[in-house]
CSV table of C-alpha atoms and ligand atoms in Angstrom, one decimal:
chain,number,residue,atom,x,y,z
A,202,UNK,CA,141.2,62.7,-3.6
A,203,UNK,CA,141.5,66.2,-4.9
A,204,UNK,CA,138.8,67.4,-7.3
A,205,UNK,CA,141.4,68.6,-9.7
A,206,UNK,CA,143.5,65.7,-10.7
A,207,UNK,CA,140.4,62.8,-10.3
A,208,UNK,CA,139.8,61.5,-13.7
A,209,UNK,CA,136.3,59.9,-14.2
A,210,UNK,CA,134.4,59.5,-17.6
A,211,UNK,CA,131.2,61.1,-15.4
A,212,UNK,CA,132.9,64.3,-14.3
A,213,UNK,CA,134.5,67.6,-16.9
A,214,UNK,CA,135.7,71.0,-15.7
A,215,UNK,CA,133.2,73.6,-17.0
A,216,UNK,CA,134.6,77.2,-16.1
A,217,UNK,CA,135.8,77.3,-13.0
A,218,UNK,CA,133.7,74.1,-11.5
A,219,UNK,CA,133.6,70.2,-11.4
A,220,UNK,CA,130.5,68.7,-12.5
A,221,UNK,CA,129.3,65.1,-12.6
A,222,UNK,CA,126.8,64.8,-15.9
A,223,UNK,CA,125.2,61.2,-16.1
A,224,UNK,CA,125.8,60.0,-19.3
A,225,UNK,CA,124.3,56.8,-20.4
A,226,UNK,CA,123.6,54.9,-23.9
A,227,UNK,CA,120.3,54.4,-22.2
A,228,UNK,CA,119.3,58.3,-21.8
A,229,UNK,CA,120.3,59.3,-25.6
A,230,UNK,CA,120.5,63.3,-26.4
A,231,UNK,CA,120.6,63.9,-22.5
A,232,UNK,CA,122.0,63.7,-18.9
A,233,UNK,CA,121.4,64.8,-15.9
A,234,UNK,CA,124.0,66.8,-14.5
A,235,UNK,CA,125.3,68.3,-10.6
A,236,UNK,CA,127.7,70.8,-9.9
A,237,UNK,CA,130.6,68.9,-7.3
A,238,UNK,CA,132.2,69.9,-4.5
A,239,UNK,CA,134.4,67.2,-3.5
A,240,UNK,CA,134.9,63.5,-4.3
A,241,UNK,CA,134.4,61.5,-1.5
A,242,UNK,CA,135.4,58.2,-3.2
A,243,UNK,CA,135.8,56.3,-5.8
A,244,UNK,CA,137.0,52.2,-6.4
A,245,UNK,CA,135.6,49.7,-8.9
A,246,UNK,CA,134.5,46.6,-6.6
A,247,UNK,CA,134.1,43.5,-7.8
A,248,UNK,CA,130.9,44.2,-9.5
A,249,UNK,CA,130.5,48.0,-10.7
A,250,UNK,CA,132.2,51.3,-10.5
A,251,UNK,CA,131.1,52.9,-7.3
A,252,UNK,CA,131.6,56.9,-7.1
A,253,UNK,CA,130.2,59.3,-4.1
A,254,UNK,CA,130.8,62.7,-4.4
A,255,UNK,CA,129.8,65.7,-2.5
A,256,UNK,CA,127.2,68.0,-5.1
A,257,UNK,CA,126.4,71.9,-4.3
A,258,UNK,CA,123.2,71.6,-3.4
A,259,UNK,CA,122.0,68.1,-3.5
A,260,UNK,CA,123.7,66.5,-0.6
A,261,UNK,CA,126.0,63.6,-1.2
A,262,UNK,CA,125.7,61.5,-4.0
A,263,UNK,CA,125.5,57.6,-5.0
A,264,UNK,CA,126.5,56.9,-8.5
A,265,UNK,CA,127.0,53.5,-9.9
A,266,UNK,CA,128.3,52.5,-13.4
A,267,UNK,CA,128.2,56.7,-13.9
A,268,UNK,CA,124.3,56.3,-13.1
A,269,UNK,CA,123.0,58.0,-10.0
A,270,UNK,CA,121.3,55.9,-7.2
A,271,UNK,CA,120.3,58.5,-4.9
A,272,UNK,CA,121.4,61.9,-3.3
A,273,UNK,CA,120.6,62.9,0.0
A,274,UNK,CA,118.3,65.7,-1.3
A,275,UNK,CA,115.7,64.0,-3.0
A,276,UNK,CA,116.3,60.0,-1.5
A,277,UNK,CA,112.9,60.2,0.5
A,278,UNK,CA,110.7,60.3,-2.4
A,279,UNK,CA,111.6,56.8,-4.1
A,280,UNK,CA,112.7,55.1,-0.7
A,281,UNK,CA,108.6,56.2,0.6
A,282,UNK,CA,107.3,55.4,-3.0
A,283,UNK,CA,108.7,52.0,-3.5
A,284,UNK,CA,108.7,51.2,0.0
A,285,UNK,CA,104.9,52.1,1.4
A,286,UNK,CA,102.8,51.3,-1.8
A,287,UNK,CA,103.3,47.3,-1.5
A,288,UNK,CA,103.3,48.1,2.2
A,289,UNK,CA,100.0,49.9,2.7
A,290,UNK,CA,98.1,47.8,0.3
A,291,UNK,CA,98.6,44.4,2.5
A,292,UNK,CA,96.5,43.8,5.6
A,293,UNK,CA,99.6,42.0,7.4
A,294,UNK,CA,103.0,41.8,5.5
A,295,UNK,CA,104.8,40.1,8.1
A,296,UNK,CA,107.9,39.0,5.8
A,297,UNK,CA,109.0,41.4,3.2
A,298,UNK,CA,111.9,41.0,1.1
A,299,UNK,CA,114.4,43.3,-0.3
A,300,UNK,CA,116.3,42.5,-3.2
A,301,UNK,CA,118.9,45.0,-3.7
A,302,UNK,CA,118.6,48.2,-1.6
A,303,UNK,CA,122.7,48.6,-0.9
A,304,UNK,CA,121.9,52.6,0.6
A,305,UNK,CA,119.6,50.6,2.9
A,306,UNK,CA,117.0,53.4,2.3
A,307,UNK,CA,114.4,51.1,1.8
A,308,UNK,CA,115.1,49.5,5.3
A,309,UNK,CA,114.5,52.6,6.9
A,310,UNK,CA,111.4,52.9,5.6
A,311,UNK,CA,110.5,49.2,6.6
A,312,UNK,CA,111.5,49.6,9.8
A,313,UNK,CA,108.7,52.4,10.3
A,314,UNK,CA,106.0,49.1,9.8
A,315,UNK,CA,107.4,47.6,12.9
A,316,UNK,CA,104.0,48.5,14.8
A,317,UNK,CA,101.8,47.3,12.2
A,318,UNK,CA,102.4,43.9,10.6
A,319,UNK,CA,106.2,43.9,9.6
A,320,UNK,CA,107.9,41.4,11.5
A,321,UNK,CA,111.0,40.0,9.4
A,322,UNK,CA,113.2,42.5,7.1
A,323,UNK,CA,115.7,40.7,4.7
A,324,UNK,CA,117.8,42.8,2.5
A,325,UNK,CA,120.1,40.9,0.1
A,326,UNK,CA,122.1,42.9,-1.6
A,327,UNK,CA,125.2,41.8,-3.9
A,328,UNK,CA,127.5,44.4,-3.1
A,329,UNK,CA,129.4,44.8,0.5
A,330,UNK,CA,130.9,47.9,-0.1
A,331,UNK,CA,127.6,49.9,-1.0
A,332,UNK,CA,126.2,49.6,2.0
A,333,UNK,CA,129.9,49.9,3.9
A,334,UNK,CA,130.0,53.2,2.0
A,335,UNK,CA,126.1,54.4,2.5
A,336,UNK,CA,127.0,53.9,6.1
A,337,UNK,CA,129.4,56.4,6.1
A,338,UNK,CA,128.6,58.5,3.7
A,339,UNK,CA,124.9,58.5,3.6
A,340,UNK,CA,124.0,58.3,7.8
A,341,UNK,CA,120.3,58.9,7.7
A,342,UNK,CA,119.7,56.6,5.0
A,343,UNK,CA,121.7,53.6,6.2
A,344,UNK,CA,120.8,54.4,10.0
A,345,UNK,CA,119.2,51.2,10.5
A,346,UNK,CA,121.4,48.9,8.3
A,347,UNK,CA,122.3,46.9,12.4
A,348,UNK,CA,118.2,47.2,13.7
A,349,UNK,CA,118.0,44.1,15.2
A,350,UNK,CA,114.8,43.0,13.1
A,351,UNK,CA,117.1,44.0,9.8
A,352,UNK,CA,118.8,40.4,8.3
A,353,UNK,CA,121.1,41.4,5.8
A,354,UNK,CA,122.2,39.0,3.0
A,355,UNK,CA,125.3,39.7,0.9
A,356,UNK,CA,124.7,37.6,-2.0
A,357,UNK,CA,123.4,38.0,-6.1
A,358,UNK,CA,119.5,37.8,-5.5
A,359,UNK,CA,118.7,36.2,-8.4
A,360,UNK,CA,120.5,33.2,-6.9
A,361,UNK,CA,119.1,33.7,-3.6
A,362,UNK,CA,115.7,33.3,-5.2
A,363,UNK,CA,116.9,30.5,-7.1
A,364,UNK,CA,117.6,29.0,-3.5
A,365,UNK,CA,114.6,29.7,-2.5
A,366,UNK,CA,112.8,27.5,-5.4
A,367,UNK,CA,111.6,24.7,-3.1
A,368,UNK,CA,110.2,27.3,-0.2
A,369,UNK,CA,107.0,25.8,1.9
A,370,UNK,CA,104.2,28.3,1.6
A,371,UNK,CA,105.1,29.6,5.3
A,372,UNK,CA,108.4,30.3,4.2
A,373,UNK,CA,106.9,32.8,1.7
A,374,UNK,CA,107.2,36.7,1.5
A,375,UNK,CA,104.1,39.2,2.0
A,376,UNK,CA,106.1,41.6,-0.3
A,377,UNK,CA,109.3,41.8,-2.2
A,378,UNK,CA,110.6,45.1,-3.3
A,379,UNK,CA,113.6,44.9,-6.0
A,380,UNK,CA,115.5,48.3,-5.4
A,381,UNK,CA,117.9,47.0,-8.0
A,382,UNK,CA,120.4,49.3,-9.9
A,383,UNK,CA,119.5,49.5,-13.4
A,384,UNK,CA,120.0,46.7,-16.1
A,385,UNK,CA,123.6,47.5,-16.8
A,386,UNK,CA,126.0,45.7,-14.4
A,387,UNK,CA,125.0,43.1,-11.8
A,388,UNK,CA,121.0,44.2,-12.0
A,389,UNK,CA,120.8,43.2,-15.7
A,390,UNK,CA,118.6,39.6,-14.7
A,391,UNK,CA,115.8,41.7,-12.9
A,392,UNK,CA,114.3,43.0,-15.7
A,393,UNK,CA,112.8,39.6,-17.4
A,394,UNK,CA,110.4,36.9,-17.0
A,395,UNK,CA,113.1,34.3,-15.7
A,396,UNK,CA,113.7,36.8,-12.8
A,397,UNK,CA,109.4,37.3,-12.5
A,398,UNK,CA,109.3,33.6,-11.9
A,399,UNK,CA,111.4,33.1,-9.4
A,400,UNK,CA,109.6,36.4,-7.1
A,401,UNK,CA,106.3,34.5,-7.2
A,402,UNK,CA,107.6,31.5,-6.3
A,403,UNK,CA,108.7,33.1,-3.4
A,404,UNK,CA,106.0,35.2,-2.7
A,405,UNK,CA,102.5,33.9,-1.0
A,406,UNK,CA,99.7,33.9,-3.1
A,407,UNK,CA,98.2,36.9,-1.8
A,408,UNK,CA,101.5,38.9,-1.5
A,409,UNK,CA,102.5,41.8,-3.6
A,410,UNK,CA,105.6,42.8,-5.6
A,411,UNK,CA,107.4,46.2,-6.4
A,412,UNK,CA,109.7,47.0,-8.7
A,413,UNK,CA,112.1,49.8,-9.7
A,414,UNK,CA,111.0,49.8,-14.0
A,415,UNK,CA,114.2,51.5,-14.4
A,416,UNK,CA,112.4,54.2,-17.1
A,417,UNK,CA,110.5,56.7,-17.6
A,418,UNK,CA,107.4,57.6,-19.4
A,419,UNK,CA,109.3,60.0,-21.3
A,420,UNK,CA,112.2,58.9,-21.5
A,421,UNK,CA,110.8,55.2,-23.1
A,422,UNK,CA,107.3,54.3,-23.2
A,423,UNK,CA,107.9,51.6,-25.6
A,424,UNK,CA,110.8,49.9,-22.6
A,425,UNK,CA,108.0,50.3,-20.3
A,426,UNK,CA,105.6,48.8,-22.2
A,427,UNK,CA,107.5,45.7,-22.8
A,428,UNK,CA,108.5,45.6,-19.3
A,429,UNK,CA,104.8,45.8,-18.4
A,430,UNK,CA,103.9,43.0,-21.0
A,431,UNK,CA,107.0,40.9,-19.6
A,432,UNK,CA,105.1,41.0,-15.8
A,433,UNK,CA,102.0,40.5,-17.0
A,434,UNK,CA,103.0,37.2,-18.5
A,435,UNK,CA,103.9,36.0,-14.7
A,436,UNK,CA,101.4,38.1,-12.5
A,437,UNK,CA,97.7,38.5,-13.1
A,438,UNK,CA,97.9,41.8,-11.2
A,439,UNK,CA,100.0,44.6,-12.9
A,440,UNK,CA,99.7,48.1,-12.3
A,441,UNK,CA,102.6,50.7,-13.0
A,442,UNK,CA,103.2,54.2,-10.9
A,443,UNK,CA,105.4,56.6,-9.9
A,444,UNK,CA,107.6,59.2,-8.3
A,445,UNK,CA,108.6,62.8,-8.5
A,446,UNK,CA,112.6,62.3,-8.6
A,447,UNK,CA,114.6,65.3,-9.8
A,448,UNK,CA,118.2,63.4,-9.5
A,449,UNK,CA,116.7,60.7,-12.3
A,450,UNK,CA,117.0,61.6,-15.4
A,451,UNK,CA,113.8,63.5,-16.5
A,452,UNK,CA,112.7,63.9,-13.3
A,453,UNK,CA,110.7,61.0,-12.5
A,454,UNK,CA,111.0,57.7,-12.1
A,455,UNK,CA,108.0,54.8,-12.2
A,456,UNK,CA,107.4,51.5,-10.6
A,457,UNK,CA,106.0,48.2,-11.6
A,458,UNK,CA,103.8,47.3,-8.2
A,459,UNK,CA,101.9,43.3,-9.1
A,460,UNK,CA,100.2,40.3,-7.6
A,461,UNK,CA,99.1,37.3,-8.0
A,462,UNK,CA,96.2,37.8,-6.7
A,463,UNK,CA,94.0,39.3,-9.4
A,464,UNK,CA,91.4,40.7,-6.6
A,465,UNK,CA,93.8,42.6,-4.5
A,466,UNK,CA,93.3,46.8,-4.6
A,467,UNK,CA,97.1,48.0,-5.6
A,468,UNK,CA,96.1,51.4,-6.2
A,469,UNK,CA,94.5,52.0,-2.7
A,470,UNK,CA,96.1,51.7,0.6
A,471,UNK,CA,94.3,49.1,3.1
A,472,UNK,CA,95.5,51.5,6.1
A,473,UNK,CA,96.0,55.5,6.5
A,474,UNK,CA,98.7,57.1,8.8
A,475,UNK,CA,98.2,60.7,6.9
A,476,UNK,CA,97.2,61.9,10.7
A,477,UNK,CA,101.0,61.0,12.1
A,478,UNK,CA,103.0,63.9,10.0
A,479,UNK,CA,106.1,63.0,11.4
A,480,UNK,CA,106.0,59.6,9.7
A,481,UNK,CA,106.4,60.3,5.9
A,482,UNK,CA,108.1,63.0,3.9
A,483,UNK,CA,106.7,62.3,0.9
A,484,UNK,CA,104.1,59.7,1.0
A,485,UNK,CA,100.5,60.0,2.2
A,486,UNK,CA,97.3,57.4,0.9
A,487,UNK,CA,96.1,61.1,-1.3
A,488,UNK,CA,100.0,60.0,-3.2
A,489,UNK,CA,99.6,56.7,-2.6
A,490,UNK,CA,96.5,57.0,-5.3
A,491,UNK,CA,97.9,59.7,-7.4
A,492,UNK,CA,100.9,57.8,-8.1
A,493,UNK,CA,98.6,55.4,-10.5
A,494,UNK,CA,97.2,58.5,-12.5
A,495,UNK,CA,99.5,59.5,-15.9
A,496,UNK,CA,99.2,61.5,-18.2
A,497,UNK,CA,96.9,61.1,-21.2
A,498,UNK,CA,99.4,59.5,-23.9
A,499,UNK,CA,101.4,57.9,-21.3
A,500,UNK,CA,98.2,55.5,-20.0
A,501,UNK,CA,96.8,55.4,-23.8
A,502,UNK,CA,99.9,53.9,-24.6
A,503,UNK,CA,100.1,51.3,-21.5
A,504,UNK,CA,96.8,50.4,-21.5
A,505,UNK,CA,97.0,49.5,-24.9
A,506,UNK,CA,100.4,48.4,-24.9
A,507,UNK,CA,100.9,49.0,-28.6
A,508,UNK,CA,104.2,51.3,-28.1
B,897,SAM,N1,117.2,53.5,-5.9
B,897,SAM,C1,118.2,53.1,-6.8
B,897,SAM,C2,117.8,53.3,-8.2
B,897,SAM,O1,116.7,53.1,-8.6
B,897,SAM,O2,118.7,53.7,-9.0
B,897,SAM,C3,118.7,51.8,-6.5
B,897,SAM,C4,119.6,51.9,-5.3
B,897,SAM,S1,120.4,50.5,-4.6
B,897,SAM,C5,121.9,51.3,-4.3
B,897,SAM,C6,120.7,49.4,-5.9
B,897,SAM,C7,121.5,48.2,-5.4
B,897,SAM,O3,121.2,47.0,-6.1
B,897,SAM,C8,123.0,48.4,-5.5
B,897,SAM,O4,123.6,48.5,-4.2
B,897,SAM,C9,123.5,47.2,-6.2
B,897,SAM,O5,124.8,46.7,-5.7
B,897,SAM,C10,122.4,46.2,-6.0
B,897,SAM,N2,122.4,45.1,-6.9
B,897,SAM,C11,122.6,45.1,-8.2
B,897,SAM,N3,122.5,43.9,-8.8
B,897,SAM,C12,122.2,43.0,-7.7
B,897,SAM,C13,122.1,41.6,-7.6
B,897,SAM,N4,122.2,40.8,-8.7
B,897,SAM,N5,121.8,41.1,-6.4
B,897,SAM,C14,121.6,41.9,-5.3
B,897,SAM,N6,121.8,43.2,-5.3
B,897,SAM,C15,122.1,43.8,-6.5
């Protein structure tokens, strides 16, 4: 596919070079935009428009419905983020549950719990061929997509949840983790009370939740706020943090982490690997905790939810 004749609404000629610019009814006034070397593909499956493309100086890029999912550059810091918060905070979370998560990035980082409680990884993620393509166009972060403790599920996860609505408490999940695309396309259920229902059905009473919020505190405090509002009227355990993310746009991008246990410690890890620096790139217990700090007006407004 030569640069020159490929026709996408995400990519213009400026000067003498490509570049993909995210543009999005839900980032008004702004995008996000990467200078591109080469496309490496581009097809609409049958649920999304699914785009990787080679940037200058981000690695390869993911991009879905013209929104980016992750470049090789700056992948670790969600994947750790989303990934080692619910993680660290249980004691034993022998069955987690990815909802989502096509890259597989998240099962990488899973697979690094092997040794201390994780026993059972399922992914199930709607979409065949963006895990097909992570595979061969993102290596490191699909490297573990065929570990043998890895199950993966190709299926909508709403309905495998759905499926799941009659579950015996030993059937339960430790933790979930929804790395969902955002709510345009097939992600769109994830982001309401229905779909909060159906993750703590399946989840043991104890077990903890996390959630891509899909926003920003500066790009929409008063989304977030809602969305906040939404969990808390299906968990008695919400707390909201987040990443340093320079491929979303504005640079950041936050997480809904819950329970429904009301006593369990979100914001503090229950174990502490900081002495193994090979483990984690971006993620130590010191992050683990900052990652629940914001800025002044940004927890004003959350705490109070007034926005
Ligand atoms: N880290 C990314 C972000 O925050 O933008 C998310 C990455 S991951 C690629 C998102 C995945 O969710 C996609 O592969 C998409 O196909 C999958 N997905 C979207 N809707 C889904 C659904 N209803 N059931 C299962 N997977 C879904």
């Amino acid at each position: 596919m030569t640069l020159v004749s490929f026709a996408h609404p995400t990519i213009s000629k400026i000067g003498d070079k490509h570049w993909f610019h995210e543009i999005n009814d839900s980032f008004p006034g702004q995008s996000f935009g990467l200078e591109v070397v080469r496309i490496l593909h581009h097809s609409q499956s049958a649920f999304q428009d699914i785009l990787v493309f080679e940037s200058a100086t981000f690695g390869n890029v993911l991009v879905l419905n013209g929104i980016v999912q992750c470049t090789e550059k700056d992948e670790f810091a969600y994947q750790e983020l989303i990934t080692h918060v619910p993680v660290m905070c249980h004691e034993k979370p022998a069955k987690v549950l990815v909802i989502g998560g096509g890259d597989c990035g998240v099962v990488r980082e899973l697979v690094k719990h092997l040794e201390d409680g994780v026993e059972e990884i399922v992914m199930v993620e709607i979409d065949r061929a963006v895990i097909d393509l992570s595979i061969k166009y993102l290596p490191n972060m699909a490297k573990f997509h065929n570990h043998p403790k890895v199950k993966i599920v190709i299926e909508d996860g709403f309905k495998f949840l759905e499926r799941l609505s009659s579950l015996e408490d030993s059937g339960k999940y430790d933790v979930i983790i929804t790395d969902s695309s955002d709510p345009e396309g097939p992600a769109q259920e994830f982001f309401d009370t229905g779909y909060y229902g159906l993750l703590k059905n399946a989840l043991k009473p104890d077990g903890i939740v996390a959630m891509q919020s899909s926003e920003n505190i500066w790009l929409n405090l008063p989304y977030l706020c809602d969305l906040l509002n939404k969990t808390s009227q299906v968990f008695s355990n919400v707390e909201y943090c987040q990443c340093y993310m320079p491929s979303y746009t504005s640079g950041q991008l936050g997480l809904v982490i819950a329970s429904p246990a009301k006593s369990r410690d979100l914001k503090n890890p229950v174990k502490n690997f900081d002495d193994r620096k090979d483990l984690f790139k971006y993620y130590n217990s010191k992050v683990h905790e900052a990652s629940f700090v914001l800025p002044t007006w940004a927890a004003n407004a959350l705490e109070k939810r007034t926005t």
